XYZ file of N, CA, C and O in Angstrom:
588
model
N 17.443 -4.125 -2.533
C 16.365 -3.202 -2.440
C 15.992 -2.978 -0.990
O 15.886 -3.841 -0.250
N 15.920 -1.749 -0.592
C 15.532 -1.438 0.848
C 14.182 -1.449 1.025
O 13.312 -1.690 0.175
N 13.766 -1.342 2.271
C 12.409 -1.430 2.762
C 11.483 -0.362 2.025
O 10.296 -0.548 1.588
N 12.107 0.826 1.902
C 11.265 1.972 1.161
C 10.988 1.552 -0.176
O 9.884 1.771 -0.646
N 11.986 1.024 -0.907
C 11.731 0.646 -2.290
C 10.761 -0.515 -2.390
O 9.949 -0.595 -3.221
N 10.914 -1.455 -1.492
C 9.933 -2.634 -1.453
C 8.550 -2.099 -1.150
O 7.651 -2.573 -1.863
N 8.477 -1.140 -0.265
C 7.068 -0.625 0.058
C 6.517 0.140 -1.123
O 5.342 -0.005 -1.506
N 7.377 0.857 -1.884
C 6.876 1.432 -3.144
C 6.368 0.459 -4.185
O 5.395 0.715 -4.872
N 7.121 -0.666 -4.293
C 6.761 -1.645 -5.187
C 5.400 -2.295 -4.793
O 4.596 -2.650 -5.690
N 5.242 -2.505 -3.496
C 3.951 -3.075 -2.885
C 2.840 -2.114 -3.299
O 1.808 -2.529 -3.739
N 3.069 -0.772 -3.144
C 2.094 0.176 -3.477
C 1.783 -0.017 -5.017
O 0.540 0.103 -5.359
N 2.712 -0.031 -5.918
C 2.501 -0.164 -7.238
C 1.720 -1.418 -7.650
O 0.853 -1.330 -8.607
N 2.003 -2.493 -6.982
C 1.248 -3.714 -7.309
C -0.090 -3.674 -6.692
O -1.219 -3.981 -7.385
N -0.278 -3.152 -5.527
C -1.607 -2.975 -4.880
C -2.469 -1.931 -5.719
O -3.704 -2.135 -5.800
N -1.813 -0.961 -6.317
C -2.547 0.043 -7.124
C -3.314 -0.653 -8.299
O -4.376 -0.223 -8.699
N -2.764 -1.688 -8.818
C -3.410 -2.547 -9.920
C -4.773 -3.071 -9.533
O -5.574 -3.302 -10.365
N -5.039 -3.242 -8.271
C -6.304 -3.751 -7.854
C -7.409 -2.740 -8.393
O -8.581 -3.262 -8.599
N -7.067 -1.505 -8.357
C -8.142 -0.555 -8.804
C -8.535 -0.609 -10.332
O -9.472 -0.029 -10.661
N -7.707 -1.358 -11.067
C -7.915 -1.328 -12.507
C -8.203 -2.834 -13.074
O -8.534 -2.925 -14.245
N -8.132 -3.769 -12.230
C -8.308 -5.136 -12.761
C -9.278 -5.864 -11.841
O -9.335 -5.652 -10.635
N -9.996 -6.797 -12.419
C -10.800 -7.708 -11.645
C -10.073 -8.582 -10.846
O -8.890 -8.921 -11.087
N -10.644 -9.016 -9.686
C -9.933 -9.945 -8.801
C -9.360 -11.108 -9.433
O -8.166 -11.597 -9.201
N -10.118 -11.777 -10.337
C -9.704 -12.917 -11.036
C -8.430 -12.661 -12.000
O -7.671 -13.619 -12.291
N -8.218 -11.417 -12.361
C -7.018 -11.011 -13.135
C -5.811 -10.810 -12.439
O -4.720 -10.745 -12.933
N -5.938 -10.651 -11.011
C -4.774 -10.255 -10.250
C -3.720 -11.298 -10.227
O -2.522 -10.838 -10.167
N -3.922 -12.638 -10.186
C -2.638 -13.510 -10.324
C -1.906 -13.216 -11.575
O -0.621 -13.250 -11.486
N -2.557 -12.976 -12.658
C -1.845 -12.696 -13.930
C -1.036 -11.351 -13.825
O 0.106 -11.257 -14.252
N -1.795 -10.376 -13.216
C -1.159 -9.023 -12.978
C 0.086 -9.148 -12.047
O 1.087 -8.489 -12.230
N -0.100 -10.024 -11.038
C 1.134 -10.182 -10.080
C 2.285 -10.848 -10.968
O 3.366 -10.407 -10.718
N 2.054 -11.851 -11.728
C 3.077 -12.446 -12.514
C 3.741 -11.542 -13.443
O 4.971 -11.252 -13.592
N 2.852 -10.572 -14.108
C 3.445 -9.580 -14.979
C 4.310 -8.541 -14.198
O 5.393 -8.160 -14.640
N 3.762 -8.103 -13.099
C 4.614 -7.242 -12.271
C 5.854 -7.806 -11.849
O 6.838 -7.046 -11.861
N 5.962 -9.035 -11.447
C 7.196 -9.625 -11.021
C 8.199 -9.652 -12.164
O 9.381 -9.389 -11.963
N 7.714 -9.906 -13.353
C 8.608 -9.919 -14.531
C 9.148 -8.504 -14.719
O 10.287 -8.230 -15.086
N 8.261 -7.532 -14.617
C 8.652 -6.094 -14.868
C 9.723 -5.656 -13.797
O 10.690 -4.937 -14.265
N 9.593 -5.910 -12.652
C 10.507 -5.430 -11.536
C 11.842 -6.263 -11.615
O 12.795 -5.765 -10.876
N 11.886 -7.372 -12.318
C 13.089 -8.063 -12.489
C 14.074 -7.345 -13.404
O 15.291 -7.591 -13.373
N 13.487 -6.362 -14.241
C 14.313 -5.736 -15.256
C 15.005 -4.540 -14.574
O 14.282 -3.825 -13.748
N 16.277 -4.193 -14.872
C 16.930 -3.040 -14.303
C 16.087 -1.795 -14.564
O 15.663 -1.658 -15.671
N 16.008 -0.834 -13.641
C 15.435 0.405 -13.890
C 16.399 1.320 -14.518
O 17.579 1.379 -14.084
N 16.074 2.068 -15.532
C 17.042 2.865 -16.226
C 17.772 3.899 -15.333
O 18.945 4.054 -15.496
N 17.074 4.520 -14.458
C 17.744 5.597 -13.693
C 18.877 5.102 -12.769
O 19.853 5.691 -12.705
N 18.623 3.845 -12.091
C 19.632 3.456 -11.157
C 20.186 2.108 -11.397
O 21.145 1.581 -10.744
N 19.726 1.484 -12.478
C 20.206 0.145 -12.849
C 19.875 -1.055 -11.878
O 20.322 -2.051 -11.987
N 18.960 -0.666 -10.898
C 18.667 -1.696 -9.850
C 17.434 -2.601 -10.415
O 16.457 -2.156 -11.046
N 17.622 -3.926 -10.133
C 16.486 -4.743 -10.481
C 16.163 -5.497 -9.120
O 16.984 -5.714 -8.314
N 14.965 -5.983 -8.970
C 14.606 -6.636 -7.863
C 15.199 -7.998 -7.761
O 15.283 -8.676 -8.892
N 15.634 -8.433 -6.692
C 16.167 -9.817 -6.549
C 15.032 -10.679 -6.061
O 13.926 -10.266 -5.663
N 15.285 -12.033 -6.052
C 14.255 -12.967 -5.884
C 13.627 -12.714 -4.515
O 12.441 -12.896 -4.220
N 14.544 -12.478 -3.409
C 14.014 -12.243 -2.053
C 13.194 -10.963 -1.933
O 12.201 -11.001 -1.215
N 13.509 -10.013 -2.801
C 12.671 -8.782 -2.850
C 11.316 -9.088 -3.423
O 10.357 -8.677 -2.850
N 11.326 -9.783 -4.487
C 10.051 -10.189 -5.119
C 9.261 -11.044 -4.261
O 7.992 -10.895 -4.127
N 9.836 -11.955 -3.475
C 9.075 -12.813 -2.584
C 8.459 -11.983 -1.472
O 7.310 -12.192 -1.126
N 9.298 -10.977 -0.882
C 8.661 -10.175 0.101
C 7.523 -9.296 -0.330
O 6.480 -9.202 0.269
N 7.749 -8.642 -1.531
C 6.750 -7.802 -2.043
C 5.396 -8.588 -2.335
O 4.339 -8.149 -2.002
N 5.562 -9.774 -2.995
C 4.457 -10.559 -3.369
C 3.722 -11.117 -2.163
O 2.477 -11.105 -2.037
N 4.424 -11.542 -1.112
C 3.908 -12.082 0.047
C 3.057 -10.996 0.842
O 1.973 -11.305 1.324
N 3.694 -9.836 1.028
C 3.080 -8.779 1.724
C 1.781 -8.312 0.954
O 0.718 -8.105 1.517
N 1.970 -8.156 -0.342
C 0.724 -7.833 -1.159
C -0.313 -8.800 -0.995
O -1.578 -8.444 -0.795
N -0.014 -10.035 -0.946
C -1.091 -11.197 -0.744
C -1.749 -11.042 0.605
O -2.916 -11.187 0.681
N -0.931 -10.682 1.679
C -1.557 -10.520 2.982
C -2.477 -9.377 3.034
O -3.499 -9.276 3.690
N -2.037 -8.247 2.281
C -2.886 -7.047 2.279
C -4.223 -7.342 1.487
O -5.313 -7.071 1.903
N -4.106 -8.018 0.400
C -5.250 -8.386 -0.440
C -6.193 -9.273 0.372
O -7.390 -9.065 0.186
N -5.735 -10.181 1.158
C -6.680 -11.017 1.985
C -7.532 -10.131 2.951
O -8.603 -10.558 3.255
N -6.932 -9.112 3.353
C -7.669 -8.269 4.420
C -8.332 -7.012 3.810
O -8.827 -6.226 4.536
N -8.313 -6.834 2.405
C -8.919 -5.676 1.844
C -10.301 -5.378 2.357
O -10.688 -4.216 2.586
N -11.240 -6.319 2.349
C -12.564 -6.036 2.709
C -12.654 -5.390 4.186
O -13.378 -4.472 4.383
N -11.920 -5.952 5.157
C -11.856 -5.444 6.494
C -11.239 -3.998 6.471
O -11.709 -3.110 7.099
N -10.089 -3.917 5.767
C -9.350 -2.619 5.702
C -10.230 -1.573 5.098
O -10.355 -0.505 5.522
N -10.949 -1.910 3.966
C -11.823 -0.898 3.308
C -13.006 -0.475 4.244
O -13.348 0.735 4.227
N -13.437 -1.436 4.967
C -14.543 -1.055 5.901
C -14.128 -0.181 6.935
O -14.695 0.824 7.361
N -12.925 -0.454 7.506
C -12.294 0.485 8.510
C -12.021 1.978 8.013
O -12.263 2.865 8.646
N -11.500 1.908 6.796
C -11.194 3.263 6.182
C -12.476 3.959 5.994
O -12.538 5.118 6.335
N -13.523 3.348 5.518
C -14.840 4.072 5.332
C -15.294 4.587 6.563
O -15.969 5.600 6.711
N -15.102 3.778 7.646
C -15.622 4.196 8.972
C -14.881 5.379 9.599
O -15.423 6.360 10.111
N -13.549 5.393 9.370
C -12.632 6.427 9.901
C -12.635 7.687 9.115
O -12.369 8.863 9.737
N -12.765 7.562 7.887
C -12.608 8.788 6.960
C -13.930 9.530 6.880
O -14.658 9.424 5.971
N -14.113 10.237 7.925
C -15.513 10.942 8.053
C -15.714 11.843 6.807
O -14.897 12.667 6.436
N -16.897 11.649 6.339
C -17.300 12.532 5.091
C -16.740 12.013 3.845
O -16.999 12.600 2.738
N -16.008 10.894 3.900
C -15.401 10.315 2.675
C -15.725 8.845 2.623
O -15.828 8.190 3.637
N -15.871 8.337 1.461
C -15.891 6.886 1.280
C -14.818 6.518 0.213
O -14.364 7.389 -0.621
N -14.508 5.298 0.158
C -13.421 4.792 -0.709
C -13.822 5.209 -2.233
O -12.962 5.624 -2.954
N -15.135 5.077 -2.494
C -15.505 5.385 -3.817
C -15.306 6.742 -4.256
O -15.251 7.100 -5.387
N -15.176 7.692 -3.291
C -14.970 9.170 -3.620
C -13.572 9.519 -3.530
O -13.212 10.616 -3.968
N -12.632 8.648 -3.040
C -11.268 9.021 -2.964
C -10.584 8.709 -4.217
O -10.922 7.824 -4.983
N -9.373 9.411 -4.399
C -8.547 9.116 -5.531
C -7.930 7.629 -5.353
O -7.742 7.237 -4.267
N -7.637 7.068 -6.454
C -7.070 5.635 -6.406
C -5.644 5.641 -5.665
O -5.434 4.686 -5.029
N -4.889 6.711 -5.845
C -3.522 6.703 -5.183
C -3.791 6.800 -3.733
O -3.230 6.032 -2.945
N -4.688 7.653 -3.278
C -4.990 7.783 -1.831
C -5.538 6.495 -1.242
O -5.160 6.085 -0.026
N -6.488 5.868 -1.942
C -7.066 4.615 -1.445
C -6.021 3.563 -1.248
O -5.929 2.841 -0.247
N -5.174 3.483 -2.266
C -4.117 2.426 -2.218
C -3.145 2.598 -1.104
O -2.777 1.726 -0.330
N -2.766 3.949 -0.881
C -1.917 4.185 0.255
C -2.544 4.064 1.660
O -1.858 3.620 2.534
N -3.787 4.397 1.701
C -4.506 4.160 2.993
C -4.621 2.679 3.259
O -4.426 2.268 4.415
N -4.858 1.850 2.252
C -4.804 0.438 2.449
C -3.590 -0.172 2.929
O -3.443 -0.885 3.840
N -2.517 0.285 2.314
C -1.114 -0.131 2.695
C -0.838 0.391 4.108
O -0.314 -0.416 4.991
N -1.105 1.592 4.340
C -0.825 2.235 5.770
C -1.550 1.510 6.793
O -1.105 1.164 7.864
N -2.919 1.297 6.546
C -3.742 0.648 7.579
C -3.295 -0.727 7.883
O -3.165 -1.146 9.017
N -2.932 -1.422 6.786
C -2.374 -2.867 6.916
C -1.096 -2.746 7.812
O -1.007 -3.520 8.807
N -0.163 -1.844 7.559
C 1.054 -1.858 8.302
C 0.829 -1.410 9.697
O 1.462 -1.940 10.725
N -0.132 -0.353 9.948
C -0.466 0.002 11.313
C -1.047 -1.118 12.135
O -0.577 -1.390 13.269
N -2.104 -1.808 11.504
C -2.766 -2.772 12.415
C -2.283 -4.195 12.353
O -2.498 -4.949 13.362
N -1.601 -4.666 11.217
C -1.307 -6.056 11.129
C 0.156 -6.383 10.926
O 0.443 -7.545 11.012
N 1.046 -5.405 10.639
C 2.370 -5.697 10.406
C 3.286 -5.220 11.569
O 3.584 -4.061 11.712
N 3.655 -6.207 12.447
C 4.350 -5.962 13.672
C 5.777 -5.500 13.390
O 6.372 -4.945 14.220
N 6.273 -5.701 12.151
C 7.649 -5.350 11.892
C 7.814 -3.905 11.440
O 8.952 -3.410 11.305
N 6.638 -3.210 11.269
C 6.730 -1.733 10.816
C 6.175 -0.887 12.037
O 5.054 -1.040 12.389
N 7.023 -0.036 12.544
C 6.584 0.934 13.532
C 5.513 1.748 12.999
O 5.514 2.182 11.818
N 4.449 2.122 13.848
C 3.359 2.936 13.387
C 3.788 4.265 12.726
O 3.317 4.584 11.711
N 4.749 4.961 13.357
C 5.152 6.227 12.812
C 5.909 6.048 11.485
O 5.665 6.861 10.569
N 6.502 4.919 11.230
C 7.135 4.711 9.961
C 6.020 4.427 8.902
O 6.053 4.895 7.786
N 5.059 3.626 9.232
C 3.964 3.277 8.346
C 3.270 4.551 7.762
O 3.067 4.692 6.625
N 2.955 5.407 8.754
C 2.358 6.730 8.322
C 3.286 7.621 7.477
O 2.922 8.058 6.443
N 4.545 7.828 7.988
C 5.464 8.574 7.278
C 5.680 8.161 5.834
O 5.725 8.856 4.932
N 5.819 6.845 5.682
C 6.116 6.348 4.349
C 4.888 6.472 3.418
O 4.972 6.694 2.233
N 3.754 6.278 3.955
C 2.511 6.447 3.145
C 2.375 7.889 2.784
O 2.078 8.152 1.609
N 2.665 8.789 3.639
C 2.635 10.230 3.339
C 3.654 10.576 2.224
O 3.310 11.354 1.281
N 4.777 10.085 2.352
C 5.818 10.380 1.358
C 5.468 9.868 -0.034
O 5.620 10.466 -1.016
N 4.860 8.740 -0.092
C 4.438 8.052 -1.311
C 3.257 8.900 -1.881
O 3.078 9.053 -3.045
N 2.514 9.417 -1.038
C 1.265 10.234 -1.440
C 1.803 11.468 -2.019
O 1.308 12.026 -3.136
N 2.832 12.130 -1.500
C 3.526 13.333 -2.082
C 4.063 13.046 -3.459
O 4.060 13.830 -4.377
N 4.642 11.833 -3.662
C 5.262 11.435 -4.855
C 4.219 11.109 -5.977
O 4.352 11.476 -7.149
N 3.254 10.391 -5.573
C 2.278 9.842 -6.654
C 0.909 10.545 -6.657
O 0.241 10.395 -7.628
N 0.553 11.254 -5.615
C -0.762 11.838 -5.506
C -0.725 13.325 -5.927
O 0.173 13.777 -6.631
N -1.843 13.933 -5.583
C -2.035 15.356 -5.830
C -1.415 16.187 -4.678
O -0.872 15.720 -3.733
N -1.508 17.501 -4.812
C -0.940 18.435 -3.905
C -1.323 18.131 -2.473
O -0.466 18.286 -1.558
N -2.557 17.850 -2.243
C -3.044 17.708 -0.843
C -3.085 16.324 -0.359
O -3.624 15.949 0.580
N -2.619 15.349 -1.137
C -2.692 13.867 -0.917
C -1.962 13.476 0.378
O -2.368 12.691 1.066
N -0.763 14.041 0.564
C 0.041 13.678 1.752
C -0.689 14.094 2.963
O -0.837 13.310 3.942
N -1.324 15.270 3.038
C -2.078 15.702 4.249
C -3.286 14.827 4.472
O -3.712 14.506 5.548
N -4.047 14.541 3.374
C -5.200 13.692 3.513
C -4.870 12.254 4.057
O -5.440 11.810 4.992
N -3.795 11.659 3.425
C -3.417 10.294 3.912
C -2.997 10.344 5.402
O -3.287 9.501 6.184
N -2.229 11.437 5.755
C -1.766 11.681 7.184
C -3.003 11.704 8.036
O -3.069 11.046 9.107
N -3.987 12.530 7.745
C -5.093 12.790 8.581
C -5.938 11.452 8.788
O -6.387 11.178 9.869
N -6.137 10.738 7.748
C -6.910 9.458 7.817
C -6.151 8.453 8.609
O -6.691 7.832 9.548
N -4.829 8.276 8.388
C -4.080 7.320 9.043
C -3.902 7.546 10.482
O -3.829 6.659 11.356
N -3.843 8.846 10.844
C -3.729 9.244 12.227
C -4.910 8.765 13.028
O -4.742 8.505 14.288
N -6.073 8.506 12.459
C -7.152 8.040 13.173
C -7.035 6.498 13.562
O -7.851 6.057 14.276
N -6.053 5.939 12.921
C -5.749 4.494 13.387
C -4.756 4.305 14.460
O -4.453 3.163 14.821
N -4.159 5.410 14.987
C -3.248 5.358 15.938
C -3.915 4.904 17.289
O -5.035 5.304 17.605
N -3.244 4.092 18.000
C -3.920 3.693 19.326
C -3.875 4.835 20.308
O -2.858 5.633 20.313
N -4.797 4.995 21.109
C -4.868 6.105 22.082
C -4.095 5.624 23.279
O -3.519 4.427 23.289
N -4.072 6.403 24.351
C -3.335 6.117 25.555
C -3.826 4.769 26.139
O -3.054 4.090 26.750
N -5.083 4.468 25.998
C -5.561 3.222 26.645
C -5.554 1.947 25.725
O -5.982 0.979 26.013
N -4.798 2.163 24.609
C -4.586 1.012 23.725
C -5.577 0.819 22.710
O -5.519 0.031 21.808
N -6.707 1.667 22.698
C -7.742 1.536 21.674
C -7.473 2.422 20.633
O -6.834 3.439 20.662
N -8.061 2.100 19.320
C -7.856 3.046 18.182
C -8.776 4.231 18.445
O -9.719 4.219 19.218
N -8.306 5.392 17.844
C -9.071 6.601 18.029
C -10.306 6.594 17.302
O -10.586 5.896 16.314
């Protein structure tokens, strides 16, 4: 499984946060792991143990920072709050902000591009543009500070 597929799986696991209580998420994570071990009909691919470990670990790191990430999103998304955004967009913003600010292995432009592509795939017609606009506010300016 490549990084793009891993990121999509992280998105799908993180998306469950919107529908389940925090205390249910360990069970949801276990269920998710079992589901992605099964071959996908279209391509016959199944997640390997190292893919599952990467997906689960990154999801856990994102989940630990969700309160801070949500606060930053609410601050940067002028005129919007997380409670008013679509669940797909919120999840992709969380993933994108985490990758921009906390994941040194992901270049900023890759984090934004991948979030936009997932928004186009899973969101509504304008989701890609919305995700792009909000994540762009997290780009460091010339002096190294966030915009």
